[in-house]
Amino acid sequence: MHALNNEKLLLAWERGNKLREPWRALALLQLALPEWDHAALAALPLAERNALLLRLRAETFGDQLQSFAVCPCCSAQLEIALNARDIERQLESPPEETWQENGRELRMRPATSNDLAVLAQVPLELQPRTLLEQTLTMHAADNEIEESTDELPPAWLERFDRLNASAEVRVRVACAACSQQPLLDIDIACYLWREIALAARRLLAEIHLLARSYGWSEQSILAMSPTRRGAYLEMLSA
Ligand SMILES: [Zn+2]
């Protein structure tokens, strides 16, 4: 895993701007893991993908994540602080499950980025069902599976939740206002993208100032250490 250096950070922002999730998160990972091919990243269980995103975050911006959320119990604003490497270690995908039911063999695997991509074409209310059906394979003895419009069996939903629970980046936060300790989900792909976009814009603004004042190329400014770049910027604003 390579950290995103200045040049890759700008490339990540440029590529990511043109993409939607889940492809944006995969584009970020591909810059950090050039030896992986895109199809392999897209087929990773989401727990493993999120673990890689957390590692990329730690390598690029450091271990400590800070964010804000609203308390689901009392609507107070909460500050979230977590360690990316600690959370990364908790995200381990369980193996697929197989079982027999009414003479059929069923198999369910954890959801992947490929499955999320399918959801983009599906109305919001049908997305949970579609996601479950994407990850489920059925083999009937007579090779005929009736199409059912009924509710999905609760046992399937439980199995789906169990297989995918470890993909969530969750943190328990103590709310000082109401003394509850709500469990909050963090969308790590979205969080990392916002940080990359912010860092890229800051970097572009610095390049703009230095290039305009000194006539240096983008490449030579990008190659400077942040300390040296900061020193020149300080002199410019003095
Ligand atoms: Zn609260």
Coordinates of N, CA and C and ligand atoms in Angstrom, one line a residue:
M1 N 0.9 -1.2 0.0 CA 0.0 0.0 0.0 C 0.9 1.2 0.0
H2 N 0.8 2.1 -1.0 CA 1.5 3.4 -1.1 C 0.6 4.4 -0.5
A3 N 1.2 5.4 0.3 CA 0.4 6.6 0.7 C 0.2 7.4 -0.6
L4 N -0.8 8.2 -0.6 CA -1.0 9.1 -1.8 C 0.0 10.3 -1.6
N5 N 1.0 10.4 -2.4 CA 1.9 11.6 -2.3 C 1.2 12.7 -3.0
N6 N 1.8 13.9 -3.0 CA 1.1 15.1 -3.6 C 0.6 14.8 -5.0
E7 N 1.5 14.2 -5.8 CA 1.1 14.0 -7.2 C -0.1 13.0 -7.3
K8 N -0.1 11.9 -6.5 CA -1.2 11.0 -6.6 C -2.4 11.5 -6.0
L9 N -2.2 12.4 -5.0 CA -3.4 13.1 -4.4 C -4.2 13.9 -5.4
L10 N -3.5 14.6 -6.2 CA -4.1 15.4 -7.3 C -4.8 14.5 -8.3
L11 N -4.1 13.4 -8.6 CA -4.6 12.4 -9.6 C -5.9 11.8 -9.1
A12 N -5.8 11.4 -7.8 CA -7.0 10.8 -7.1 C -8.2 11.8 -7.2
W13 N -8.0 13.0 -6.9 CA -9.0 14.0 -6.9 C -9.6 14.2 -8.3
E14 N -8.7 14.2 -9.3 CA -9.1 14.4 -10.7 C -9.9 13.2 -11.2
R15 N -9.4 12.0 -10.9 CA -10.2 10.8 -11.3 C -11.5 10.7 -10.6
G16 N -11.4 10.9 -9.3 CA -12.6 10.7 -8.4 C -13.7 11.6 -8.7
N17 N -13.4 12.8 -9.1 CA -14.4 13.8 -9.5 C -15.3 13.3 -10.6
K18 N -14.8 12.5 -11.4 CA -15.6 12.0 -12.6 C -16.4 10.7 -12.3
L19 N -16.2 10.2 -11.1 CA -16.8 8.9 -10.7 C -17.8 9.0 -9.6
R20 N -18.7 8.0 -9.6 CA -19.6 7.9 -8.4 C -19.2 6.7 -7.6
E21 N -19.7 6.6 -6.3 CA -19.4 5.4 -5.6 C -20.2 4.2 -6.2
P22 N -19.7 3.0 -6.2 CA -18.5 2.6 -5.5 C -17.2 2.7 -6.3
W23 N -17.3 3.2 -7.5 CA -16.1 3.3 -8.4 C -15.1 4.3 -7.9
R24 N -15.6 5.3 -7.3 CA -14.6 6.3 -6.8 C -13.7 5.7 -5.7
A25 N -14.2 5.0 -4.8 CA -13.4 4.3 -3.7 C -12.4 3.4 -4.4
L26 N -12.8 2.7 -5.4 CA -11.9 1.7 -6.1 C -10.8 2.5 -6.8
A27 N -11.1 3.6 -7.4 CA -10.1 4.4 -8.1 C -9.0 4.9 -7.1
L28 N -9.5 5.3 -5.9 CA -8.5 5.7 -4.9 C -7.6 4.5 -4.5
L29 N -8.2 3.3 -4.3 CA -7.4 2.2 -3.9 C -6.4 1.8 -5.0
Q30 N -6.9 1.9 -6.3 CA -6.0 1.5 -7.3 C -4.7 2.3 -7.5
L31 N -4.9 3.6 -7.1 CA -3.7 4.5 -7.1 C -2.7 4.1 -6.0
A32 N -3.2 3.5 -4.9 CA -2.4 3.1 -3.8 C -1.9 1.7 -3.9
L33 N -2.6 0.9 -4.7 CA -2.3 -0.5 -4.9 C -2.2 -0.8 -6.4
P34 N -1.1 -0.3 -7.1 CA -1.1 -0.4 -8.5 C -1.0 -1.9 -9.0
E35 N -0.5 -2.8 -8.1 CA -0.3 -4.2 -8.5 C -1.7 -4.9 -8.5
W36 N -2.7 -4.3 -8.0 CA -4.1 -5.0 -8.0 C -4.8 -4.6 -9.2
D37 N -5.5 -5.5 -9.8 CA -6.3 -5.1 -11.0 C -7.7 -4.7 -10.5
H38 N -8.4 -3.9 -11.3 CA -9.6 -3.3 -11.0 C -10.7 -4.3 -10.6
A39 N -10.7 -5.4 -11.4 CA -11.8 -6.4 -11.2 C -11.6 -7.1 -9.8
A40 N -10.3 -7.3 -9.4 CA -10.1 -7.9 -8.1 C -10.5 -7.0 -7.0
L41 N -10.3 -5.7 -7.1 CA -10.7 -4.8 -6.1 C -12.2 -4.7 -6.0
A42 N -12.9 -4.8 -7.2 CA -14.4 -4.7 -7.2 C -15.0 -5.9 -6.6
A43 N -14.3 -7.0 -6.7 CA -14.9 -8.3 -6.2 C -14.6 -8.5 -4.7
L44 N -13.8 -7.6 -4.1 CA -13.5 -7.8 -2.6 C -14.8 -7.6 -1.8
P45 N -15.0 -8.5 -0.8 CA -16.0 -8.2 0.2 C -15.8 -6.8 0.8
L46 N -17.0 -6.1 1.1 CA -16.9 -4.7 1.5 C -16.1 -4.5 2.8
A47 N -16.0 -5.5 3.7 CA -15.2 -5.4 4.9 C -13.8 -5.3 4.5
E48 N -13.3 -6.1 3.5 CA -11.9 -6.0 3.1 C -11.6 -4.7 2.4
R49 N -12.6 -4.3 1.5 CA -12.4 -3.0 0.8 C -12.3 -1.9 1.8
N50 N -13.1 -1.8 2.8 CA -13.1 -0.8 3.8 C -11.8 -0.8 4.7
A51 N -11.3 -2.0 4.9 CA -10.1 -2.1 5.7 C -8.9 -1.5 4.8
L52 N -9.0 -1.7 3.5 CA -7.9 -1.1 2.7 C -8.1 0.4 2.6
L53 N -9.3 0.9 2.6 CA -9.5 2.4 2.6 C -9.0 3.0 3.9
L54 N -9.3 2.3 5.0 CA -8.8 2.8 6.3 C -7.2 2.8 6.3
R55 N -6.6 1.8 5.7 CA -5.2 1.7 5.7 C -4.6 2.9 4.8
L56 N -5.3 3.1 3.7 CA -4.9 4.2 2.8 C -5.0 5.5 3.6
R57 N -6.1 5.7 4.3 CA -6.3 6.9 5.1 C -5.1 7.1 6.1
A58 N -4.8 6.0 6.8 CA -3.7 6.1 7.8 C -2.4 6.4 7.2
E59 N -2.1 5.8 6.0 CA -0.8 6.0 5.4 C -0.7 7.4 4.9
T60 N -1.8 8.0 4.4 CA -1.8 9.3 3.7 C -2.0 10.4 4.7
F61 N -2.9 10.3 5.6 CA -3.2 11.4 6.5 C -3.0 11.1 8.0
G62 N -2.6 9.9 8.3 CA -2.3 9.6 9.7 C -3.5 8.7 10.3
D63 N -3.2 8.1 11.5 CA -4.1 7.1 12.1 C -5.4 7.7 12.7
Q64 N -5.3 9.0 13.2 CA -6.4 9.5 13.9 C -7.4 10.2 13.0
L65 N -8.7 9.6 13.1 CA -9.8 10.2 12.3 C -10.7 11.0 13.3
Q66 N -11.1 12.2 12.7 CA -12.0 13.0 13.5 C -13.2 13.3 12.7
S67 N -14.3 13.3 13.3 CA -15.5 13.6 12.5 C -16.6 14.1 13.4
F68 N -17.7 14.6 12.8 CA -18.8 15.1 13.6 C -20.0 14.3 13.2
A69 N -21.0 14.1 14.1 CA -22.2 13.4 13.9 C -23.3 14.0 14.8
V70 N -24.5 13.7 14.4 CA -25.6 14.2 15.3 C -26.1 13.0 16.1
C71 N -26.3 13.2 17.4 CA -26.8 12.2 18.3 C -28.2 11.7 17.9
P72 N -28.4 10.4 17.6 CA -29.7 10.0 17.1 C -30.7 10.0 18.3
C73 N -30.3 10.2 19.5 CA -31.2 10.2 20.6 C -31.7 11.6 20.9
C74 N -30.8 12.6 20.9 CA -31.2 14.0 21.3 C -30.8 15.1 20.3
S75 N -30.2 14.7 19.2 CA -29.8 15.6 18.1 C -28.6 16.6 18.5
A76 N -28.0 16.3 19.7 CA -26.8 17.1 20.0 C -25.7 16.8 19.0
Q77 N -24.8 17.8 18.8 CA -23.6 17.5 17.9 C -22.6 16.7 18.7
L78 N -22.1 15.6 18.1 CA -21.1 14.7 18.7 C -19.8 14.8 18.0
E79 N -18.7 14.7 18.7 CA -17.4 14.6 18.1 C -17.0 13.2 18.1
I80 N -16.5 12.7 16.9 CA -16.1 11.3 16.9 C -14.6 11.3 16.6
A81 N -13.9 10.5 17.4 CA -12.5 10.3 17.2 C -12.2 8.8 17.2
L82 N -11.5 8.4 16.2 CA -11.2 6.9 16.2 C -9.8 6.7 15.5
N83 N -9.3 5.5 15.8 CA -8.0 5.2 15.3 C -8.2 4.2 14.0
A84 N -7.7 4.7 12.9 CA -8.0 4.0 11.6 C -7.4 2.5 11.7
R85 N -6.2 2.4 12.3 CA -5.6 1.1 12.3 C -6.3 0.1 13.2
D86 N -6.8 0.6 14.4 CA -7.6 -0.2 15.3 C -8.9 -0.7 14.6
I87 N -9.6 0.2 13.9 CA -10.8 -0.2 13.2 C -10.5 -1.2 12.1
E88 N -9.4 -0.9 11.3 CA -9.0 -1.8 10.2 C -8.9 -3.2 10.6
R89 N -8.3 -3.4 11.8 CA -8.1 -4.8 12.3 C -9.4 -5.5 12.6
Q90 N -10.5 -4.8 12.9 CA -11.8 -5.4 13.2 C -12.6 -5.8 11.9
L91 N -12.2 -5.3 10.8 CA -13.0 -5.5 9.6 C -12.5 -6.8 8.9
E92 N -13.0 -7.9 9.3 CA -12.6 -9.1 8.6 C -13.9 -9.8 8.1
S93 N -13.8 -10.2 6.8 CA -15.0 -10.7 6.2 C -15.2 -12.2 6.5
P94 N -16.4 -12.6 6.9 CA -16.7 -14.0 7.2 C -16.8 -14.8 5.8
P95 N -16.5 -16.1 5.8 CA -16.6 -16.9 4.6 C -18.1 -17.0 4.2
E96 N -18.3 -17.3 2.9 CA -19.7 -17.5 2.4 C -20.4 -18.6 3.2
E97 N -21.7 -18.6 3.2 CA -22.4 -19.7 3.9 C -23.3 -20.5 2.9
T98 N -23.3 -21.8 3.1 CA -24.2 -22.7 2.3 C -25.1 -23.4 3.2
W99 N -26.3 -23.7 2.8 CA -27.3 -24.4 3.6 C -28.3 -25.0 2.6
Q100 N -29.1 -26.0 3.2 CA -30.2 -26.6 2.5 C -31.5 -26.1 2.9
E101 N -32.4 -26.0 2.0 CA -33.7 -25.5 2.4 C -34.7 -26.0 1.3
N102 N -35.7 -26.8 1.8 CA -36.8 -27.3 0.9 C -36.2 -28.0 -0.4
G103 N -35.2 -28.8 -0.2 CA -34.6 -29.5 -1.3 C -33.7 -28.7 -2.2
R104 N -33.5 -27.4 -1.8 CA -32.6 -26.6 -2.6 C -31.3 -26.3 -1.8
E105 N -30.2 -26.1 -2.6 CA -29.0 -25.7 -2.0 C -28.8 -24.2 -2.1
L106 N -28.6 -23.5 -1.0 CA -28.5 -22.1 -1.1 C -27.1 -21.6 -0.7
R107 N -26.6 -20.6 -1.3 CA -25.3 -20.1 -0.9 C -25.3 -18.5 -0.8
M108 N -24.8 -18.0 0.2 CA -24.8 -16.5 0.3 C -23.3 -16.1 0.6
R109 N -22.9 -15.0 0.0 CA -21.6 -14.5 0.2 C -21.7 -13.0 0.6
P110 N -20.6 -12.5 1.2 CA -20.6 -11.1 1.6 C -20.7 -10.2 0.4
A111 N -21.4 -9.0 0.5 CA -21.6 -8.1 -0.6 C -20.2 -7.4 -1.0
T112 N -20.1 -7.1 -2.3 CA -18.9 -6.5 -2.8 C -19.2 -5.1 -3.5
S113 N -18.2 -4.5 -4.0 CA -18.4 -3.2 -4.7 C -19.2 -3.5 -6.0
N114 N -19.0 -4.6 -6.6 CA -19.8 -4.9 -7.8 C -21.3 -4.9 -7.5
D115 N -21.6 -5.5 -6.3 CA -23.1 -5.5 -5.9 C -23.6 -4.1 -5.7
L116 N -22.8 -3.2 -5.0 CA -23.2 -1.9 -4.8 C -23.4 -1.1 -6.1
A117 N -22.6 -1.5 -7.1 CA -22.7 -0.8 -8.4 C -24.1 -1.1 -9.1
V118 N -24.6 -2.3 -8.9 CA -25.9 -2.7 -9.4 C -27.0 -1.8 -8.8
L119 N -26.8 -1.4 -7.6 CA -27.9 -0.6 -6.9 C -28.1 0.7 -7.5
A120 N -27.2 1.3 -8.2 CA -27.3 2.6 -8.8 C -28.5 2.6 -9.7
Q121 N -28.9 1.5 -10.3 CA -30.1 1.5 -11.2 C -31.4 1.1 -10.6
V122 N -31.3 0.9 -9.2 CA -32.5 0.3 -8.5 C -33.1 1.4 -7.6
P123 N -34.5 1.5 -7.6 CA -35.1 2.5 -6.7 C -34.7 2.2 -5.2
L124 N -34.6 3.2 -4.4 CA -34.1 3.1 -3.1 C -34.8 2.0 -2.2
E125 N -36.2 1.9 -2.4 CA -36.9 1.0 -1.5 C -36.6 -0.4 -1.9
L126 N -36.1 -0.7 -3.1 CA -35.9 -2.1 -3.5 C -34.4 -2.5 -3.3
Q127 N -33.6 -1.5 -2.9 CA -32.1 -1.7 -2.8 C -31.8 -2.8 -1.8
P128 N -32.3 -2.9 -0.6 CA -31.9 -3.9 0.3 C -32.2 -5.3 -0.2
R129 N -33.4 -5.5 -0.9 CA -33.7 -6.8 -1.4 C -32.8 -7.1 -2.6
T130 N -32.5 -6.2 -3.4 CA -31.7 -6.4 -4.6 C -30.3 -6.8 -4.1
L131 N -29.8 -6.1 -3.1 CA -28.4 -6.4 -2.6 C -28.4 -7.9 -2.1
L132 N -29.4 -8.3 -1.3 CA -29.5 -9.6 -0.8 C -29.5 -10.6 -2.0
E133 N -30.4 -10.4 -2.9 CA -30.5 -11.3 -4.1 C -29.2 -11.4 -4.9
Q134 N -28.5 -10.3 -4.9 CA -27.2 -10.3 -5.7 C -26.3 -11.3 -5.0
T135 N -26.3 -11.4 -3.7 CA -25.3 -12.2 -3.0 C -25.8 -13.7 -2.8
L136 N -27.0 -14.0 -3.2 CA -27.6 -15.3 -2.9 C -27.6 -16.2 -4.2
T137 N -27.2 -17.4 -4.1 CA -27.3 -18.3 -5.3 C -28.1 -19.5 -4.8
M138 N -29.1 -19.9 -5.7 CA -29.9 -21.1 -5.3 C -29.7 -22.2 -6.4
H139 N -29.6 -23.4 -5.9 CA -29.6 -24.6 -6.8 C -30.7 -25.5 -6.4
A140 N -31.8 -25.6 -7.3 CA -32.8 -26.6 -7.0 C -32.5 -27.9 -7.6
A141 N -33.0 -29.0 -7.0 CA -32.7 -30.3 -7.5 C -33.2 -30.5 -9.0
D142 N -34.4 -29.9 -9.2 CA -34.9 -30.0 -10.6 C -34.5 -28.8 -11.5
N143 N -33.6 -28.0 -10.9 CA -33.1 -26.8 -11.7 C -34.2 -25.8 -12.0
E144 N -35.2 -25.8 -11.2 CA -36.3 -24.8 -11.4 C -36.5 -24.0 -10.1
I145 N -36.3 -22.7 -10.2 CA -36.5 -21.9 -9.0 C -37.6 -20.9 -9.4
E146 N -38.7 -21.0 -8.6 CA -39.8 -20.2 -8.9 C -39.5 -18.7 -8.5
E147 N -39.9 -17.8 -9.4 CA -39.7 -16.4 -9.1 C -40.8 -16.0 -8.1
S148 N -40.3 -15.4 -7.0 CA -41.3 -15.1 -5.9 C -41.3 -13.6 -5.7
T149 N -42.5 -13.1 -5.5 CA -42.6 -11.6 -5.2 C -42.9 -11.4 -3.7
D150 N -42.9 -12.6 -3.0 CA -43.2 -12.5 -1.6 C -42.0 -11.8 -0.8
E151 N -42.3 -11.6 0.5 CA -41.3 -11.0 1.4 C -40.2 -12.1 1.5
L152 N -39.0 -11.5 1.7 CA -37.8 -12.5 1.8 C -37.9 -13.1 3.2
P153 N -37.6 -14.4 3.3 CA -37.6 -15.1 4.6 C -36.7 -14.3 5.6
P154 N -37.2 -14.1 6.9 CA -36.4 -13.4 7.9 C -35.0 -14.1 8.1
A155 N -35.0 -15.4 8.0 CA -33.7 -16.1 8.2 C -32.7 -15.7 7.2
W156 N -33.1 -15.4 5.9 CA -32.2 -15.0 4.9 C -31.6 -13.6 5.3
L157 N -32.6 -12.7 5.7 CA -32.1 -11.4 6.1 C -31.1 -11.4 7.3
E158 N -31.4 -12.3 8.2 CA -30.5 -12.5 9.4 C -29.1 -12.9 8.9
R159 N -29.1 -13.9 8.0 CA -27.9 -14.4 7.4 C -27.1 -13.3 6.7
F160 N -27.9 -12.5 5.9 CA -27.3 -11.4 5.2 C -26.6 -10.4 6.1
D161 N -27.3 -10.0 7.2 CA -26.8 -9.1 8.2 C -25.5 -9.6 8.8
R162 N -25.6 -10.9 9.2 CA -24.4 -11.5 9.8 C -23.2 -11.5 8.9
L163 N -23.4 -11.8 7.6 CA -22.3 -11.9 6.7 C -21.7 -10.5 6.4
N164 N -22.6 -9.4 6.5 CA -22.1 -8.1 6.1 C -21.9 -7.1 7.3
A165 N -22.2 -7.6 8.5 CA -22.0 -6.7 9.7 C -20.6 -6.2 9.8
S166 N -19.6 -7.0 9.5 CA -18.2 -6.6 9.7 C -17.7 -5.6 8.7
A167 N -18.6 -5.3 7.7 CA -18.1 -4.3 6.7 C -18.3 -2.9 7.2
E168 N -19.2 -2.7 8.2 CA -19.5 -1.4 8.7 C -18.4 -0.9 9.6
V169 N -18.0 0.4 9.4 CA -17.1 1.1 10.3 C -18.0 1.7 11.3
R170 N -18.0 1.1 12.5 CA -18.9 1.6 13.6 C -18.2 2.0 14.8
V171 N -18.7 3.1 15.4 CA -18.0 3.5 16.6 C -19.1 4.0 17.6
R172 N -18.8 3.6 18.9 CA -19.8 4.0 20.0 C -19.3 5.3 20.6
V173 N -20.2 6.2 20.6 CA -19.8 7.6 21.1 C -20.7 7.9 22.3
A174 N -20.1 8.4 23.4 CA -20.8 8.8 24.5 C -21.3 10.3 24.3
C175 N -22.7 10.4 24.5 CA -23.2 11.8 24.3 C -23.3 12.4 25.7
A176 N -22.7 13.6 25.8 CA -22.7 14.3 27.1 C -24.1 14.9 27.4
A177 N -24.8 15.2 26.3 CA -26.1 15.9 26.5 C -27.2 15.0 27.0
C178 N -27.2 13.7 26.5 CA -28.3 12.8 27.0 C -27.8 11.5 27.7
S179 N -26.5 11.4 27.8 CA -25.9 10.3 28.5 C -26.1 8.9 27.8
Q180 N -26.6 8.9 26.6 CA -26.7 7.7 25.8 C -25.4 7.4 25.1
Q181 N -25.2 6.2 24.6 CA -24.0 5.9 23.9 C -24.3 5.3 22.6
P182 N -24.8 6.1 21.6 CA -25.2 5.6 20.4 C -24.1 5.0 19.5
L183 N -24.4 4.0 18.7 CA -23.5 3.4 17.8 C -23.6 4.1 16.5
L184 N -22.5 4.7 16.0 CA -22.6 5.4 14.7 C -21.9 4.8 13.6
D185 N -22.4 4.8 12.4 CA -21.8 4.3 11.2 C -21.0 5.4 10.5
I186 N -19.8 5.1 10.1 CA -19.0 6.0 9.4 C -18.8 5.5 8.0
D187 N -19.2 6.3 7.0 CA -19.0 5.9 5.6 C -17.6 6.2 5.2
I188 N -16.7 5.3 5.3 CA -15.2 5.5 5.2 C -14.9 6.0 3.8
A189 N -15.6 5.5 2.7 CA -15.3 5.9 1.4 C -15.6 7.4 1.2
C190 N -16.8 7.8 1.7 CA -17.2 9.2 1.6 C -16.3 10.1 2.5
Y191 N -15.9 9.6 3.6 CA -15.0 10.4 4.5 C -13.7 10.6 3.9
L192 N -13.1 9.6 3.3 CA -11.8 9.7 2.7 C -11.8 10.6 1.5
W193 N -12.9 10.4 0.7 CA -13.0 11.3 -0.5 C -13.1 12.7 -0.1
R194 N -13.8 13.1 0.9 CA -13.9 14.5 1.3 C -12.5 15.0 1.7
E195 N -11.8 14.2 2.4 CA -10.5 14.6 2.9 C -9.5 14.8 1.7
I196 N -9.6 13.9 0.7 CA -8.8 14.0 -0.5 C -9.2 15.3 -1.3
A197 N -10.4 15.5 -1.4 CA -10.9 16.7 -2.2 C -10.4 18.0 -1.5
L198 N -10.5 18.0 -0.2 CA -10.0 19.2 0.6 C -8.5 19.4 0.5
A199 N -7.8 18.3 0.6 CA -6.3 18.4 0.5 C -5.9 18.8 -0.9
A200 N -6.6 18.2 -1.9 CA -6.2 18.5 -3.3 C -6.4 20.0 -3.6
R201 N -7.6 20.5 -3.1 CA -7.9 22.0 -3.3 C -6.9 22.9 -2.6
R202 N -6.5 22.5 -1.4 CA -5.5 23.3 -0.7 C -4.2 23.3 -1.4
L203 N -3.8 22.1 -1.9 CA -2.5 21.9 -2.7 C -2.6 22.8 -4.0
L204 N -3.7 22.7 -4.7 CA -3.8 23.5 -5.9 C -3.7 25.0 -5.6
A205 N -4.3 25.4 -4.5 CA -4.2 26.9 -4.2 C -2.8 27.3 -3.9
E206 N -2.0 26.4 -3.2 CA -0.6 26.7 -3.0 C 0.2 26.7 -4.3
I207 N -0.1 25.7 -5.1 CA 0.6 25.7 -6.4 C 0.3 27.0 -7.2
H208 N -0.9 27.4 -7.2 CA -1.3 28.6 -7.9 C -0.5 29.8 -7.4
L209 N -0.4 30.0 -6.1 CA 0.3 31.1 -5.5 C 1.8 31.1 -5.9
L210 N 2.4 29.9 -5.7 CA 3.8 29.8 -5.9 C 4.2 29.9 -7.4
A211 N 3.3 29.3 -8.2 CA 3.6 29.4 -9.7 C 3.5 30.8 -10.2
R212 N 2.5 31.5 -9.7 CA 2.2 32.9 -10.1 C 3.4 33.8 -9.6
S213 N 3.9 33.5 -8.4 CA 4.9 34.4 -7.9 C 6.3 34.1 -8.4
Y214 N 6.6 32.9 -8.5 CA 8.0 32.5 -8.8 C 8.1 31.9 -10.2
G215 N 7.1 31.6 -10.8 CA 7.1 31.0 -12.2 C 7.6 29.6 -12.2
W216 N 7.5 28.9 -11.0 CA 7.9 27.5 -11.0 C 6.8 26.6 -11.6
S217 N 7.2 25.4 -12.1 CA 6.3 24.5 -12.7 C 5.5 23.8 -11.6
E218 N 4.3 23.3 -12.0 CA 3.5 22.5 -11.1 C 4.3 21.3 -10.5
Q219 N 5.1 20.7 -11.4 CA 5.8 19.5 -11.0 C 6.9 19.8 -9.9
S220 N 7.6 20.9 -10.1 CA 8.6 21.3 -9.2 C 8.0 21.7 -7.8
I221 N 6.9 22.3 -7.9 CA 6.2 22.7 -6.6 C 5.8 21.4 -5.9
L222 N 5.2 20.5 -6.6 CA 4.7 19.2 -6.0 C 5.8 18.4 -5.4
A223 N 7.0 18.5 -6.0 CA 8.2 17.8 -5.5 C 8.7 18.3 -4.2
M224 N 8.3 19.5 -3.8 CA 8.9 20.2 -2.6 C 8.2 19.5 -1.4
S225 N 9.0 19.5 -0.3 CA 8.4 19.1 1.0 C 7.4 20.1 1.5
P226 N 6.4 19.7 2.2 CA 5.4 20.7 2.8 C 6.1 21.8 3.6
T227 N 7.2 21.4 4.2 CA 7.9 22.4 5.1 C 8.5 23.5 4.2
R228 N 9.1 23.1 3.1 CA 9.7 24.1 2.2 C 8.6 25.0 1.5
R229 N 7.6 24.3 1.1 CA 6.5 25.0 0.4 C 5.9 26.0 1.4
G230 N 5.7 25.5 2.6 CA 5.1 26.4 3.6 C 6.0 27.6 3.9
A231 N 7.3 27.5 3.9 CA 8.2 28.6 4.1 C 8.1 29.6 3.0
Y232 N 8.1 29.2 1.8 CA 7.9 30.1 0.7 C 6.6 30.9 0.8
L233 N 5.5 30.1 1.1 CA 4.2 30.7 1.2 C 4.2 31.8 2.3
E234 N 4.9 31.5 3.4 CA 5.0 32.4 4.5 C 5.6 33.7 4.1
M235 N 6.7 33.6 3.3 CA 7.4 34.7 2.8 C 6.6 35.6 1.9
L236 N 5.7 34.9 1.1 CA 4.9 35.6 0.2 C 3.8 36.4 0.9
S237 N 3.4 35.9 2.1 CA 2.3 36.6 2.8 C 2.8 37.6 3.8
A238 N 4.2 37.6 3.9 CA 4.8 38.6 4.9 C 4.7 40.0 4.4
Ligands
ZN1 ZN -27.6 12.6 22.9

